[in-house]
PDB file of C-alpha atoms in Angstrom:
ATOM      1  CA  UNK A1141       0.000   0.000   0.000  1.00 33.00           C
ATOM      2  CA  UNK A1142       1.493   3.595  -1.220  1.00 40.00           C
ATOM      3  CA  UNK A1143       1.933   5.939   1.979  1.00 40.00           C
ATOM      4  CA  UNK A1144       0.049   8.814   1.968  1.00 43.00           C
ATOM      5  CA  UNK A1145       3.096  10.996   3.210  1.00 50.00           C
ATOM      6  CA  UNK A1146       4.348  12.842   0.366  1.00 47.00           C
ATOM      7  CA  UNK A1147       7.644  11.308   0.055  1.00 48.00           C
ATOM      8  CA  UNK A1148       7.123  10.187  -3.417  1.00 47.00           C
ATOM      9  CA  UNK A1149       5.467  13.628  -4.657  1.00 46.00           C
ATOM     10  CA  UNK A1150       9.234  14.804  -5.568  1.00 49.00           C
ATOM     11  CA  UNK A1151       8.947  12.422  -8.838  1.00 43.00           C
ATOM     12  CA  UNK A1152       5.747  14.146  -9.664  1.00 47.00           C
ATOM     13  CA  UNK A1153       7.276  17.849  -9.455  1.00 50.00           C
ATOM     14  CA  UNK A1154      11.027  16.739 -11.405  1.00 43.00           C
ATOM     15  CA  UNK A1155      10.440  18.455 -14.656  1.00 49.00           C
ATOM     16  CA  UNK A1156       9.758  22.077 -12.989  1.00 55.00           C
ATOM     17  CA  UNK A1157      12.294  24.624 -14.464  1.00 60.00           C
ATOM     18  CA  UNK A1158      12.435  26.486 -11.331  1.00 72.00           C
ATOM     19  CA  UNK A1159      14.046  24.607  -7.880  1.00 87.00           C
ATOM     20  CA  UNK A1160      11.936  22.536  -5.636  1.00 92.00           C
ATOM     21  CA  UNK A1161      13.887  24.237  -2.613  1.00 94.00           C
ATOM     22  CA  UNK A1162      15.593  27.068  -2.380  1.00 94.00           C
ATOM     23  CA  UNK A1163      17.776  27.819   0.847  1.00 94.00           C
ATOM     24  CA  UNK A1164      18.657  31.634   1.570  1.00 91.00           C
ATOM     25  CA  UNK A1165      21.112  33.034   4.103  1.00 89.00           C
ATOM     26  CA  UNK A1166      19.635  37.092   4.061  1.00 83.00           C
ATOM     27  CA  UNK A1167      22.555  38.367   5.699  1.00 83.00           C
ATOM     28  CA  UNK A1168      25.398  36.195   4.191  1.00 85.00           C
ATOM     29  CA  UNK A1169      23.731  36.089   0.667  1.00 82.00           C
ATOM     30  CA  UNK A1170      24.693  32.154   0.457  1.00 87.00           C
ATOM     31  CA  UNK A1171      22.177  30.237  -1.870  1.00 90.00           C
ATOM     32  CA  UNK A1172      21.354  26.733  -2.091  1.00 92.00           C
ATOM     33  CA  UNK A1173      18.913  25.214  -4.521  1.00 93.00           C
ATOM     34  CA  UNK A1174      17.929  22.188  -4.942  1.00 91.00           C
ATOM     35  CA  UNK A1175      15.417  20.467  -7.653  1.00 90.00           C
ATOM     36  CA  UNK A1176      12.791  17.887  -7.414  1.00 88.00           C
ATOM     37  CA  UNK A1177      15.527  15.100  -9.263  1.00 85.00           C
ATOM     38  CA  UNK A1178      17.884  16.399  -6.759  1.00 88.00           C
ATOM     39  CA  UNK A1179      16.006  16.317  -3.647  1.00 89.00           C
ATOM     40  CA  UNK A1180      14.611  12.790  -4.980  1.00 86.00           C
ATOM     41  CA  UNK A1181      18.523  11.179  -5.195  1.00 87.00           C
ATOM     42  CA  UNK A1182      20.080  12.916  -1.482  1.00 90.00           C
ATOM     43  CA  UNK A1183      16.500  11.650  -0.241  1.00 89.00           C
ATOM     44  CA  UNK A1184      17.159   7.807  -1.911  1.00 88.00           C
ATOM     45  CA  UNK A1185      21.000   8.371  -0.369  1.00 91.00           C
ATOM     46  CA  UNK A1186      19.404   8.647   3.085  1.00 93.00           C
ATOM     47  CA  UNK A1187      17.655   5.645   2.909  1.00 90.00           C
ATOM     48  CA  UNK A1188      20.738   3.548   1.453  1.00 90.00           C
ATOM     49  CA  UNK A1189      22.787   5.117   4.465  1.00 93.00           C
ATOM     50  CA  UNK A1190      19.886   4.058   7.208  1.00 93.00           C
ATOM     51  CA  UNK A1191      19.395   0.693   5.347  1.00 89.00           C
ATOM     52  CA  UNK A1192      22.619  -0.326   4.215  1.00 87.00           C
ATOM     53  CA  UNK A1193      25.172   1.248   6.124  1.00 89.00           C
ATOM     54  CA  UNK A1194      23.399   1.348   9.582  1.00 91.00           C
ATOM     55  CA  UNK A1195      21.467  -1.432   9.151  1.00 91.00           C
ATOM     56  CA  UNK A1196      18.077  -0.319  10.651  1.00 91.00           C
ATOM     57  CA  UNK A1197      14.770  -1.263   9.310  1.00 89.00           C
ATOM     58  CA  UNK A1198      11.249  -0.261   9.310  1.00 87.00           C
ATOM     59  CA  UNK A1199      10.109   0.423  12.687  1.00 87.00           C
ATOM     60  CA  UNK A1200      13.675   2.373  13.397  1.00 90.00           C
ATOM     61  CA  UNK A1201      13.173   4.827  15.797  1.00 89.00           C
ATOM     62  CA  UNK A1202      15.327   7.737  13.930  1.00 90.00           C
ATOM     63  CA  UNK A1203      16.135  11.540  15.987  1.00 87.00           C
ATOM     64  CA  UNK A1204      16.323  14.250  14.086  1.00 89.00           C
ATOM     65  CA  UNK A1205      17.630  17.861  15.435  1.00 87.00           C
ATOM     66  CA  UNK A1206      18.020  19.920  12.516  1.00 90.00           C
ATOM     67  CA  UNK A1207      16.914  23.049  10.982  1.00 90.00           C
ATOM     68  CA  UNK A1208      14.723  24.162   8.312  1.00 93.00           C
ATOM     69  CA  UNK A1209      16.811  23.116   4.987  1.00 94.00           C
ATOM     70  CA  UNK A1210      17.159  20.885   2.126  1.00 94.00           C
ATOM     71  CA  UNK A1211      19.272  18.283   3.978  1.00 94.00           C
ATOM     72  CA  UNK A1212      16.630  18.469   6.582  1.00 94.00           C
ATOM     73  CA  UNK A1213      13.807  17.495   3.789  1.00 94.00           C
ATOM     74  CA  UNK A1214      16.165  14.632   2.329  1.00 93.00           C
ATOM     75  CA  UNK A1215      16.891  13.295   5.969  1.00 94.00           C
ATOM     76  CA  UNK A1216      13.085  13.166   6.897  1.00 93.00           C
ATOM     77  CA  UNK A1217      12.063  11.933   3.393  1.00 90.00           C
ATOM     78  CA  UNK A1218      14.786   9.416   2.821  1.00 90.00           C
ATOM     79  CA  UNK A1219      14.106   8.200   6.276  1.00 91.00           C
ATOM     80  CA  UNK A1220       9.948   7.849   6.058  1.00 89.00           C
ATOM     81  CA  UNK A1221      10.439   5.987   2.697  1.00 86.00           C
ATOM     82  CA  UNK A1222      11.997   3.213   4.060  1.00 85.00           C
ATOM     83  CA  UNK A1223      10.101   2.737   7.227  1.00 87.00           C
ATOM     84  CA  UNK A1224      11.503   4.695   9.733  1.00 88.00           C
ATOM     85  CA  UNK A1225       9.354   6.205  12.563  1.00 89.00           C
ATOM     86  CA  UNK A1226      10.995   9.927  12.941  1.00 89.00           C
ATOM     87  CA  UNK A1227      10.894  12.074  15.947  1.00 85.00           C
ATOM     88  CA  UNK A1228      11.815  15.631  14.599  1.00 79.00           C
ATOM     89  CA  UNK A1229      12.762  18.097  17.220  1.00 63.00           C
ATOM     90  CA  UNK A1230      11.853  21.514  17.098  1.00 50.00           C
ATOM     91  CA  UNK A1231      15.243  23.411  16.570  1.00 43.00           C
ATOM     92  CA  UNK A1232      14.501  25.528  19.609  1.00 42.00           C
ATOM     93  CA  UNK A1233      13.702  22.511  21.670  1.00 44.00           C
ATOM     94  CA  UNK A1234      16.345  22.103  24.591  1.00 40.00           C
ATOM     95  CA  UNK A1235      17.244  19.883  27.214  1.00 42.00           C
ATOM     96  CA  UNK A1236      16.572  16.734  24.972  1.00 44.00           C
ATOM     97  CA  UNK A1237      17.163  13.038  25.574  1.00 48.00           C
ATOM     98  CA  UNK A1238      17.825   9.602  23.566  1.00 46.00           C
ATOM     99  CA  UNK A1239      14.778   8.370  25.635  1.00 43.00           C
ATOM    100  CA  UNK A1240      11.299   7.994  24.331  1.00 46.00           C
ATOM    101  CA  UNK A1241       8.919  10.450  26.482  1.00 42.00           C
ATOM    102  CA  UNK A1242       7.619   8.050  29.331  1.00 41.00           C
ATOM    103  CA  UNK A1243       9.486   5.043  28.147  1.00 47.00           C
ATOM    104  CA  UNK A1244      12.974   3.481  28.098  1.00 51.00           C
ATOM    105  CA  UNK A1245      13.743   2.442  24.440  1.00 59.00           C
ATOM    106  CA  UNK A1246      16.749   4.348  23.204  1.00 70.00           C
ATOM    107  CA  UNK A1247      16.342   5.696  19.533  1.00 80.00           C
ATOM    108  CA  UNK A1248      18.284   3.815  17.061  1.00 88.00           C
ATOM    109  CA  UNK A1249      20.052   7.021  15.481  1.00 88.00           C
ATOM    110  CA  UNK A1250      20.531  10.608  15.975  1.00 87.00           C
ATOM    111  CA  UNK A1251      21.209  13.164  13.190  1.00 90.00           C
ATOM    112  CA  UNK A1252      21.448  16.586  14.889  1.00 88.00           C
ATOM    113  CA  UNK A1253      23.171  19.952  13.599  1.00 88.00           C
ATOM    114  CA  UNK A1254      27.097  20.598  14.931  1.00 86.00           C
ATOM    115  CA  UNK A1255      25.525  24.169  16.758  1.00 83.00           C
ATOM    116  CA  UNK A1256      22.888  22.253  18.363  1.00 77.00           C
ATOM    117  CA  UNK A1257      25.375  19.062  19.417  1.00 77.00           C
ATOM    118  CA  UNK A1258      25.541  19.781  23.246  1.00 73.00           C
ATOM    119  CA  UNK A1259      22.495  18.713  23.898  1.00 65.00           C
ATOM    120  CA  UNK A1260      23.345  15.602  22.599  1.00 60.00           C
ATOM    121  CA  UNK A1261      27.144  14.875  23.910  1.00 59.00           C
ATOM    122  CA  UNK A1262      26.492  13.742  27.482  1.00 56.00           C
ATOM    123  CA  UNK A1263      23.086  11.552  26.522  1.00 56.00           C
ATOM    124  CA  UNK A1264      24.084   9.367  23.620  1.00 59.00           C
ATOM    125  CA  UNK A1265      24.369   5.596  24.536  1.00 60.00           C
ATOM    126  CA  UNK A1266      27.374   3.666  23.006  1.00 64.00           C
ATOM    127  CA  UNK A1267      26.596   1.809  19.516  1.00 69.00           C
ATOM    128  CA  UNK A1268      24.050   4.263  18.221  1.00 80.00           C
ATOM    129  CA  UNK A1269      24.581   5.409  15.129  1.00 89.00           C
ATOM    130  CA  UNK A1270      25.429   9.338  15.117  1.00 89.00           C
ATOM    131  CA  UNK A1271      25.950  11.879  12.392  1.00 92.00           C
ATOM    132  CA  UNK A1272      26.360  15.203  12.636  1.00 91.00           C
ATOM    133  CA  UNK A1273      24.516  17.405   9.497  1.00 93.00           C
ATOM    134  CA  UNK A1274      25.798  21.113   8.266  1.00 89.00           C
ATOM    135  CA  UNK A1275      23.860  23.481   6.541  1.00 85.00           C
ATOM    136  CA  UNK A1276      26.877  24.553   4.225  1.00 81.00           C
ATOM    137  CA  UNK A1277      27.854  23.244   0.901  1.00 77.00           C
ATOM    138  CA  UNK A1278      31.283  21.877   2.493  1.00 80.00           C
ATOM    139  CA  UNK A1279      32.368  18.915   4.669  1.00 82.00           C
ATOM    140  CA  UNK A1280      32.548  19.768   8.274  1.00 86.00           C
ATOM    141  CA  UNK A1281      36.012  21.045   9.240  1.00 87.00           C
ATOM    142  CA  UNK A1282      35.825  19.097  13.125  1.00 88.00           C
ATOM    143  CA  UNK A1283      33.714  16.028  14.038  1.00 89.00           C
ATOM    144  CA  UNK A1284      33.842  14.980  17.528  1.00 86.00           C
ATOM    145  CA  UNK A1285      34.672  11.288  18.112  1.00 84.00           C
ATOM    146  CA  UNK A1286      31.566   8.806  18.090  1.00 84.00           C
ATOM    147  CA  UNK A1287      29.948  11.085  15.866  1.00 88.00           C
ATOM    148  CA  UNK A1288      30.206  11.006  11.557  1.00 91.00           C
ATOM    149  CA  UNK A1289      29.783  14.075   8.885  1.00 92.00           C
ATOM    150  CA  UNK A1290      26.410  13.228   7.489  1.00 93.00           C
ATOM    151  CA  UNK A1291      27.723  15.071   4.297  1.00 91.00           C
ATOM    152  CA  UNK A1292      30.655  12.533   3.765  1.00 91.00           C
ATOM    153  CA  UNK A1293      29.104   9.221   4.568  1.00 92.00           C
ATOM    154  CA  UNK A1294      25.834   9.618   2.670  1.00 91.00           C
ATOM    155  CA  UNK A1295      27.948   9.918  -0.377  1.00 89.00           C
ATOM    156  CA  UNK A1296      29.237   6.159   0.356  1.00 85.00           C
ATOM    157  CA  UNK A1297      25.994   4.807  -0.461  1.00 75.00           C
ATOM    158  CA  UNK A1298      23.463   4.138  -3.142  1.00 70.00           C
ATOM    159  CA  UNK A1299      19.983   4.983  -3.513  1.00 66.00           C
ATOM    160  CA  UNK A1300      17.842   2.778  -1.629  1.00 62.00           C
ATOM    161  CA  UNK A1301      14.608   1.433  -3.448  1.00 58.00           C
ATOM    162  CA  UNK A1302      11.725   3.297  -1.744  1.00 50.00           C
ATOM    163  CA  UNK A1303       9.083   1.339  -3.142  1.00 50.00           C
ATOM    164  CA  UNK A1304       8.919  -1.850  -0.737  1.00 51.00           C
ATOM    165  CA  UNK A1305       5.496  -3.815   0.234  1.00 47.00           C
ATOM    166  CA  UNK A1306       6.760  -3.215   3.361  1.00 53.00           C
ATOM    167  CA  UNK A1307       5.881   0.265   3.877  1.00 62.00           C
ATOM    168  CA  UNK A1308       2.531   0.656   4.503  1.00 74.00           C
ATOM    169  CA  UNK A1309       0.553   3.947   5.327  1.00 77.00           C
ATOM    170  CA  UNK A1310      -1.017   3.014   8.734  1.00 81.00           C
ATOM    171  CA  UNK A1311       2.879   2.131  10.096  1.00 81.00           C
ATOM    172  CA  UNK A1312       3.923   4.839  12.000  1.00 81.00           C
ATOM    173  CA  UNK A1313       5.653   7.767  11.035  1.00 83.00           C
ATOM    174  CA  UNK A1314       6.452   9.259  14.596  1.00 84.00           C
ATOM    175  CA  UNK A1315       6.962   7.540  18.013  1.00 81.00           C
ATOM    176  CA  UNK A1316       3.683   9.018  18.860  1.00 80.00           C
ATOM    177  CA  UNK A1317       1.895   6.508  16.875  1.00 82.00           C
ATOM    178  CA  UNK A1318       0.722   9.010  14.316  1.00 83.00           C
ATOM    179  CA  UNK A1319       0.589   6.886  10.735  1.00 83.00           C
ATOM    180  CA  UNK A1320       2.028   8.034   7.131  1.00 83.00           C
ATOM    181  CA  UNK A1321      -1.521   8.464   6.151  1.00 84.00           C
ATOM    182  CA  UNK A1322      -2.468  10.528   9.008  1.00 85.00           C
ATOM    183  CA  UNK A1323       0.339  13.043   8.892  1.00 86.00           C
ATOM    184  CA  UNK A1324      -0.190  12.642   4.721  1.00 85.00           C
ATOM    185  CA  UNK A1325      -4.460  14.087   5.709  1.00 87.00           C
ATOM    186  CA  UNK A1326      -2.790  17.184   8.004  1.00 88.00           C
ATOM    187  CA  UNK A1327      -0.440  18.108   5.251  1.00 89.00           C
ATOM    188  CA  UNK A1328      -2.862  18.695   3.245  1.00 90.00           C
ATOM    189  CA  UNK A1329      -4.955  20.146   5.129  1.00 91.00           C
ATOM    190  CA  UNK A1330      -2.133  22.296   6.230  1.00 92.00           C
ATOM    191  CA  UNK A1331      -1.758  23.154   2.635  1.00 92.00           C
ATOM    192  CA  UNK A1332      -5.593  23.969   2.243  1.00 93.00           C
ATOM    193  CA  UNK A1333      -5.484  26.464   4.926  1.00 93.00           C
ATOM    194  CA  UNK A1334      -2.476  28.078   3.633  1.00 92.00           C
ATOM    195  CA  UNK A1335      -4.108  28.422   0.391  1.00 94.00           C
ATOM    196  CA  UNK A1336      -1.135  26.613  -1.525  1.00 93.00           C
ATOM    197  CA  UNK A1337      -1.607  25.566  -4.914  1.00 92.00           C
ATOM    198  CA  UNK A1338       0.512  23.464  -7.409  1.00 90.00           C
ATOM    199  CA  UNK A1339       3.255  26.179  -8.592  1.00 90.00           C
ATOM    200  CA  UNK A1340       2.919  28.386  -5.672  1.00 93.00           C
ATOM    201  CA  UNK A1341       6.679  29.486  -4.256  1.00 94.00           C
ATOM    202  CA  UNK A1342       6.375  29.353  -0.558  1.00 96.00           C
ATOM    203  CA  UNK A1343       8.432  32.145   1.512  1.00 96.00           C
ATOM    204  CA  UNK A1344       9.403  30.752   5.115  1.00 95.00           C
ATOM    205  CA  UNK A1345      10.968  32.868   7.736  1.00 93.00           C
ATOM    206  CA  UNK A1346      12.852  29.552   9.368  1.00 91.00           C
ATOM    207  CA  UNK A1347      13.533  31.571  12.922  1.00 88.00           C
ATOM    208  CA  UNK A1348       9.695  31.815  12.968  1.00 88.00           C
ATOM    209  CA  UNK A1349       8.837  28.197  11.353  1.00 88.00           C
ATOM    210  CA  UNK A1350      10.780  25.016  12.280  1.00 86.00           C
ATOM    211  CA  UNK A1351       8.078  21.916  12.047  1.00 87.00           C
ATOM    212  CA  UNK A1352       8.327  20.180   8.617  1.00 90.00           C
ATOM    213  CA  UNK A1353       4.471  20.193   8.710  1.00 89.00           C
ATOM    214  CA  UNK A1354       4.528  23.595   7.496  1.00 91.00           C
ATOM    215  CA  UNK A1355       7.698  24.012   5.284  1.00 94.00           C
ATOM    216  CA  UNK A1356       7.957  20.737   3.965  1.00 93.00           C
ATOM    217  CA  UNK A1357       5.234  18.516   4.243  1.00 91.00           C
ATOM    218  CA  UNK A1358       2.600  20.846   3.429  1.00 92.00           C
ATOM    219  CA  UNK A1359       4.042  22.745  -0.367  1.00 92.00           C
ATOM    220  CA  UNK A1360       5.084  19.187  -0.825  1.00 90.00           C
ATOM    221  CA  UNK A1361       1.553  18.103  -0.887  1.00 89.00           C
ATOM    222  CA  UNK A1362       0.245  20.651  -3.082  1.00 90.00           C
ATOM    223  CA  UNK A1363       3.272  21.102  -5.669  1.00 89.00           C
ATOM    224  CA  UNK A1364       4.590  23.845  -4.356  1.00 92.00           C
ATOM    225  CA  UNK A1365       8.466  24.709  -4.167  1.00 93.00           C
ATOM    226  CA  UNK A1366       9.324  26.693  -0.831  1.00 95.00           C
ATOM    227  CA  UNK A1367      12.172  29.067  -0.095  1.00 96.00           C
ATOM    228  CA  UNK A1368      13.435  28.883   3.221  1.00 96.00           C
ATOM    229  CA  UNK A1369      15.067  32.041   4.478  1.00 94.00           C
ATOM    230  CA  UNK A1370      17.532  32.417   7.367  1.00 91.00           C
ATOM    231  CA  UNK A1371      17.669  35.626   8.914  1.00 90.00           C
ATOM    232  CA  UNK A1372      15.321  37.926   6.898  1.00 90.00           C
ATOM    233  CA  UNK A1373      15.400  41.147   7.431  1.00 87.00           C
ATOM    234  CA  UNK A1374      11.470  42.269   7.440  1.00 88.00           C
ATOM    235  CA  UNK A1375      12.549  45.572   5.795  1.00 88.00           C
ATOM    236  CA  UNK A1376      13.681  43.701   3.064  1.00 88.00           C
ATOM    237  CA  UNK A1377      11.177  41.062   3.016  1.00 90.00           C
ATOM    238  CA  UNK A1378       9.608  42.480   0.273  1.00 93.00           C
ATOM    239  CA  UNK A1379      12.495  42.681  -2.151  1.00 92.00           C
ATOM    240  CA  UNK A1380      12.519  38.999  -1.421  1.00 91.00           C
ATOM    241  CA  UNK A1381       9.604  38.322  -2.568  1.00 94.00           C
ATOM    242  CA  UNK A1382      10.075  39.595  -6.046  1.00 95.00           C
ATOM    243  CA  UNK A1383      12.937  38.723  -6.520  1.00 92.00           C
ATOM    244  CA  UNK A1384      12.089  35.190  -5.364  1.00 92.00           C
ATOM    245  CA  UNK A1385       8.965  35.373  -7.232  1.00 93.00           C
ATOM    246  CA  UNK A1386       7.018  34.144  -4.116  1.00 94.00           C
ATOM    247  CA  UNK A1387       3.516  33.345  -4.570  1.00 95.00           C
ATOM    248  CA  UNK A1388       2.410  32.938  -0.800  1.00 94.00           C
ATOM    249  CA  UNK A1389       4.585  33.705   2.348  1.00 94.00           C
ATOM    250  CA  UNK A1390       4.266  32.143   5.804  1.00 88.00           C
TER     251      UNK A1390
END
């Protein structure tokens, strides 16, 4: 049975001539873009790097502790299309822990951002696995030991098939039992309320919107490409916006 998460709607949006996601530092003026084919291969890397080279398997409880960007999307995608249940952190969450709320199984991985890392160092169990994600286009220049550049390693592996009878869209996605198909139904409904149509370019300030509901899951489900902007300045916001040709801004 097909998942109702839209992990597989990047195939539908590959032939746009404009990228799927677009990630903007407004005070550094670094861009990243990515397209649909693009985001669809790192996101089939992920899932050959949780498969193949960590070994886990649907039902893997996967932490994720990163901010709004593209690797972000191709972690979460490349994870849910092979099974994985996800718990993404907001990225102003603190105080975290490897243990499930109220319970005592320890995820199997942790992916988490080097400037967020501390809350990680003194509650990490040995044997799980542990990679540390940038947001910039090169290889981390330190990586604590125990811990892996998520940039370097995903390149050691294929794509993972994604399309396995054993996904199924009432597993769950989350540890809190919510199913693919479930979070599929509030993305789009997320999607309806933001009035987001197929080709609408989606403006997110990422300081004021970190849950993948909203800047992924959501334009994903209605074909729209999203722009996700780190430290905006609001005077400028609407230079942005042309120049971005935004269609709808969050």
């Amino acid at each position: 049975m097909e998942t109702a998460l839209p992990v597989r709607s990047v195939t539908g949006l590959a032939e746009r001539d404009r990228p799927l996601i677009t990630c903007l530092d407004h005070r550094t003026g670094v861009r990243q873009d990515l397209t649909a084919a693009e985001l669809g291969e790192w996101s089939a890397r992920v899932a050959g790097l949780l498969r193949d080279g960590c070994g886990l398997t649907p039902g893997s409880r996967v932490a994720v502790l990163l901010p709004p960007h593209w690797r972000t999307a191709a972690v979460l995608l490349g994870a849910w299309s092979v099974g994985m249940t996800v718990s993404f952190r907001p990225w102003a969450t603190a105080g975290l822990s490897v243990l499930e709320p109220g319970g005592d199984r320890p995820y199997d991985g942790v992916l988490v951002t080097p400037e967020r890392l501390d809350d990680w160092l003194e509650d990490v169990p040995e044997g799980l696995h542990r990679y540390l994600v940038g947001t910039g286009p090169e290889p981390l220049a330190e990586v604590p030991a125990g811990w892996l550049d998520w940039s370097v390693e995903v390149l050691r592996h294929g794509a993972a098939p994604t399309d396995r009878p054993m996904l199924h869209a009432g597993d769950a996605a989350s540890p809190d039992g919510t199913s693919y198909a479930e979070w599929g139904s509030v993305a789009k409904v997320v999607a309806e309320q933001l009035d987001l149509r197929v080709g609408d370019r989606l403006l997110v300030d990422v300081t004021e919107h970190d849950q993948p509901l909203k800047w992924l899951l959501a334009p994903l489900s209605a074909g729209a490409s999203v722009v996700l902007c780190t430290n905006l300045d609001p005077e400028h916001r609407d230079a942005v916006v042309a120049a971005e040709q935004i269609t709808r801004v969050l």
